[in-house]
Short mmCIF file of C-alpha atoms in Angstrom, two decimals:
data_model
loop_
_atom_site.label_atom_id
_atom_site.label_comp_id
_atom_site.label_asym_id
_atom_site.label_seq_id
_atom_site.Cartn_x
_atom_site.Cartn_y
_atom_site.Cartn_z
CA GLY A 90 63.74 37.76 -5.40
CA ILE A 91 65.88 37.90 -8.49
CA GLN A 92 66.04 41.24 -10.24
CA VAL A 93 66.21 41.17 -14.03
CA GLU A 94 67.13 44.18 -16.11
CA GLN A 95 67.01 44.27 -19.87
CA SER A 96 68.56 46.91 -22.05
CA PRO A 97 67.92 48.82 -24.12
CA PRO A 98 64.15 49.10 -23.54
CA ASP A 99 63.58 50.17 -27.13
CA LEU A 100 65.65 49.75 -30.26
CA ILE A 101 65.09 50.81 -33.86
CA LEU A 102 67.31 49.28 -36.52
CA GLN A 103 67.69 49.65 -40.23
CA GLU A 104 67.27 46.33 -41.99
CA GLY A 105 70.65 44.63 -42.28
CA ALA A 106 72.10 46.14 -39.13
CA ASN A 107 73.43 44.15 -36.17
CA SER A 108 72.39 44.55 -32.55
CA THR A 109 73.15 43.32 -29.05
CA LEU A 110 70.51 42.98 -26.36
CA ARG A 111 71.55 42.63 -22.76
CA CYS A 112 70.04 40.91 -19.73
CA ASN A 113 71.54 41.56 -16.28
CA PHE A 114 70.43 39.59 -13.26
CA SER A 115 71.03 39.98 -9.58
CA ASP A 116 71.59 36.44 -8.34
CA SER A 117 72.80 33.05 -9.41
CA VAL A 118 70.39 31.23 -11.68
CA ASN A 119 69.61 27.68 -12.64
CA ASN A 120 68.60 28.50 -16.14
CA LEU A 121 68.11 31.39 -18.50
CA GLN A 122 65.98 31.53 -21.59
CA TRP A 123 65.50 34.08 -24.37
CA PHE A 124 62.13 34.55 -26.05
CA HIS A 125 60.86 36.54 -28.98
CA GLN A 126 57.31 37.83 -28.86
CA ASN A 127 56.24 38.60 -32.39
CA PRO A 128 53.84 41.43 -33.27
CA TRP A 129 50.94 38.91 -33.14
CA GLY A 130 51.71 38.11 -29.52
CA GLN A 131 53.17 34.64 -29.94
CA LEU A 132 56.07 33.81 -27.60
CA ILE A 133 58.78 31.89 -29.38
CA ASN A 134 61.53 30.02 -27.61
CA LEU A 135 64.92 31.23 -28.90
CA PHE A 136 67.54 29.83 -26.57
CA TYR A 137 67.81 27.93 -23.37
CA ILE A 138 71.25 29.09 -22.22
CA PRO A 139 72.21 28.92 -18.53
CA SER A 140 75.86 29.36 -19.52
CA GLY A 141 78.10 29.43 -22.55
CA THR A 142 77.30 30.38 -26.12
CA LYS A 143 74.78 29.08 -28.62
CA GLN A 144 74.02 30.03 -32.17
CA ASN A 145 70.96 29.54 -34.35
CA GLY A 146 71.22 31.12 -37.78
CA ARG A 147 71.49 34.89 -37.44
CA LEU A 148 70.91 34.76 -33.71
CA SER A 149 73.35 33.85 -31.02
CA ALA A 150 73.39 34.15 -27.25
CA THR A 151 76.04 34.16 -24.57
CA THR A 152 75.52 33.82 -20.84
CA VAL A 153 78.29 34.56 -18.35
CA ALA A 154 76.71 33.24 -15.19
CA THR A 155 79.61 34.24 -12.93
CA GLU A 156 79.19 37.87 -14.02
CA ARG A 157 75.40 37.65 -14.10
CA TYR A 158 74.60 38.72 -17.58
CA SER A 159 73.45 37.34 -20.89
CA LEU A 160 73.66 38.83 -24.37
CA LEU A 161 71.52 38.17 -27.40
CA TYR A 162 73.08 39.03 -30.76
CA ILE A 163 71.03 39.64 -33.86
CA SER A 164 73.00 39.91 -37.07
CA SER A 165 71.78 41.16 -40.45
CA SER A 166 68.43 42.09 -38.94
CA GLN A 167 65.23 41.58 -40.92
CA THR A 168 61.78 43.12 -40.52
CA THR A 169 60.56 39.76 -39.23
CA ASP A 170 62.87 40.21 -36.23
CA SER A 171 60.61 42.98 -34.96
CA GLY A 172 58.85 42.39 -31.67
CA VAL A 173 59.79 42.15 -28.02
CA TYR A 174 62.68 40.09 -26.70
CA PHE A 175 62.45 38.73 -23.17
CA CYS A 176 64.91 36.95 -20.98
CA ALA A 177 63.52 34.74 -18.23
CA LEU A 178 65.38 33.26 -15.30
CA THR A 179 64.81 30.57 -12.75
CA GLY A 180 66.72 31.07 -9.52
CA GLY A 181 65.40 28.75 -6.89
CA TYR A 182 63.06 25.92 -7.79
CA GLN A 183 60.17 27.27 -9.87
CA LYS A 184 60.92 30.90 -9.01
CA VAL A 185 60.70 32.37 -12.47
CA THR A 186 61.36 35.99 -13.27
CA PHE A 187 60.90 37.67 -16.62
CA GLY A 188 62.52 40.92 -17.65
CA ILE A 189 60.22 43.58 -19.06
CA GLY A 190 61.72 43.12 -22.49
CA THR A 191 63.47 44.98 -25.28
CA LYS A 192 61.14 46.23 -27.99
CA LEU A 193 62.84 45.96 -31.37
CA GLN A 194 61.62 47.58 -34.56
CA VAL A 195 63.43 46.80 -37.80
CA ILE A 196 62.63 49.21 -40.58
CA PRO A 197 63.16 48.50 -44.29
CA ASN B 54 51.49 19.66 -33.75
CA ALA B 55 53.03 19.11 -30.34
CA GLY B 56 52.82 22.05 -27.98
CA VAL B 57 50.59 23.97 -25.62
CA THR B 58 46.98 24.64 -26.57
CA GLN B 59 44.95 27.39 -24.91
CA THR B 60 41.27 28.11 -25.24
CA PRO B 61 39.60 30.46 -25.83
CA LYS B 62 41.76 32.91 -27.79
CA PHE B 63 39.55 35.90 -27.05
CA GLN B 64 36.94 36.57 -24.38
CA VAL B 65 34.93 39.53 -23.18
CA LEU B 66 33.36 39.32 -19.72
CA LYS B 67 31.19 41.59 -17.69
CA THR B 68 32.35 42.51 -14.21
CA GLY B 69 31.37 39.76 -11.79
CA GLN B 70 31.09 36.99 -14.37
CA SER B 71 33.16 33.85 -14.05
CA MET B 72 35.08 31.85 -16.60
CA THR B 73 37.70 29.15 -16.94
CA LEU B 74 40.70 29.32 -19.25
CA GLN B 75 41.77 25.92 -20.48
CA CYS B 76 45.31 24.75 -21.19
CA ALA B 77 46.61 21.41 -22.39
CA GLN B 78 50.07 20.21 -23.37
CA ASP B 79 51.08 17.05 -25.15
CA MET B 80 54.82 17.06 -24.43
CA ASN B 81 54.62 15.01 -21.24
CA HIS B 82 55.92 17.98 -19.24
CA ASN B 83 55.65 17.89 -15.47
CA SER B 84 55.43 21.62 -14.82
CA MET B 85 52.74 23.99 -16.03
CA TYR B 86 52.25 27.71 -15.50
CA TRP B 87 49.80 30.54 -15.93
CA TYR B 88 51.11 34.04 -16.65
CA ARG B 89 49.48 37.33 -17.35
CA GLN B 90 51.02 39.99 -19.55
CA ASP B 91 50.19 43.65 -19.14
CA PRO B 92 51.67 46.53 -21.15
CA GLY B 93 55.12 47.55 -19.93
CA MET B 94 55.20 44.88 -17.21
CA GLY B 95 56.49 41.79 -18.92
CA LEU B 96 55.02 38.47 -17.80
CA ARG B 97 53.97 37.84 -14.23
CA LEU B 98 53.37 34.41 -12.78
CA ILE B 99 49.86 33.79 -11.45
CA TYR B 100 50.01 30.11 -10.43
CA TYR B 101 52.10 27.13 -11.27
CA SER B 102 51.96 23.39 -10.92
CA ALA B 103 55.27 21.61 -10.45
CA SER B 104 53.68 18.22 -11.01
CA GLU B 105 50.32 16.55 -11.28
CA GLY B 106 48.39 17.03 -8.06
CA THR B 107 50.26 20.12 -6.85
CA THR B 108 49.65 23.82 -7.35
CA ASP B 109 51.31 26.90 -5.88
CA LYS B 110 50.82 30.63 -5.94
CA GLY B 111 53.00 32.84 -8.05
CA GLU B 112 53.50 36.57 -7.95
CA VAL B 113 49.90 37.71 -8.61
CA PRO B 114 47.45 34.97 -7.50
CA ASN B 115 44.64 37.10 -6.05
CA GLY B 116 41.34 36.68 -7.86
CA TYR B 117 42.34 33.41 -9.53
CA ASN B 118 42.12 29.70 -8.86
CA VAL B 119 43.70 26.81 -10.71
CA SER B 120 43.20 23.10 -11.19
CA ARG B 121 45.76 20.60 -12.40
CA LEU B 122 43.27 18.12 -13.76
CA ASN B 123 45.88 15.61 -14.91
CA LYS B 124 49.39 15.74 -16.28
CA ARG B 125 48.20 17.30 -19.54
CA GLU B 126 45.72 19.91 -18.37
CA PHE B 127 45.99 23.01 -16.17
CA SER B 128 43.02 25.38 -15.98
CA LEU B 129 42.74 28.93 -14.64
CA ARG B 130 39.47 30.16 -13.20
CA LEU B 131 38.27 33.67 -12.57
CA GLU B 132 35.41 33.42 -10.08
CA SER B 133 34.28 37.05 -10.23
CA ALA B 134 36.00 38.96 -13.00
CA ALA B 135 37.18 42.52 -12.40
CA PRO B 136 38.38 45.14 -14.91
CA SER B 137 41.88 44.84 -13.37
CA GLN B 138 41.98 41.30 -14.76
CA THR B 139 41.87 42.60 -18.32
CA SER B 140 45.09 41.17 -19.72
CA VAL B 141 46.62 38.63 -22.03
CA TYR B 142 46.97 35.25 -20.35
CA PHE B 143 49.59 32.70 -21.31
CA CYS B 144 49.85 29.11 -20.32
CA ALA B 145 53.26 27.45 -20.43
CA SER B 146 54.78 24.09 -19.72
CA ARG B 147 58.31 23.01 -18.98
CA GLY B 148 60.08 19.71 -19.05
CA THR B 149 63.10 18.65 -17.06
CA GLY B 150 66.45 17.59 -18.33
CA THR B 151 68.26 18.81 -21.40
CA PRO B 152 67.11 19.54 -24.06
CA ASN B 153 63.59 19.99 -22.75
CA TYR B 154 64.23 22.28 -19.82
CA GLY B 155 62.98 25.43 -21.47
CA TYR B 156 59.45 26.79 -21.53
CA THR B 157 56.90 26.30 -24.27
CA PHE B 158 54.08 28.85 -24.37
CA GLY B 159 50.57 28.67 -25.67
CA SER B 160 49.29 31.29 -28.07
CA GLY B 161 47.56 33.33 -25.38
CA THR B 162 44.04 34.37 -24.36
CA ARG B 163 43.13 38.02 -24.68
CA LEU B 164 40.61 38.75 -21.93
CA THR B 165 38.68 41.99 -21.58
CA VAL B 166 36.54 42.65 -18.52
CA VAL B 167 34.04 45.49 -18.92
#
């Protein structure tokens, strides 16, 4: 099956700093999605981004499908950005694979 | 609000007891999923239903059964709970076609088996 690697596994940022999270995958994919799991456990849809670049406020994401990676950028980080960031991929029909996540802590 | 609703939010079971986790979505999505999340392991797919009337095993189906009752509802049953099934369970649904192709998750069920 598809292998998904996220890096870094853990990240501590000072409030206001920028960061880049990476998701590498081993095979071609039909879609890729980024999620944020907040400290209360809720999974929030950030981006559906099988290719190209999207931006939403301080967050943006880029997927280069031909090179099998996706990047999530967080600019001017805030304490509310803390939590775990997952990428999830669908290769074949309904074959969904989640990475194990990047745990982000933003400190004031 | 539109979305995925899971019940219950918390549950404690004794080993050997049974229970059903309920999930309903009101977004007219065809596909529905059950995941479990364990520390350090991300989310793992238990079962999914590509459309009403169909169900298929995911990565970790042992010890679970599912029912796709109708297009809206997808339930997960533990027939004889074991401590290894202590986890957080998420239901999700997914539409087809932009812009609805991404997943929407429920708020989760925290299950403890003692």
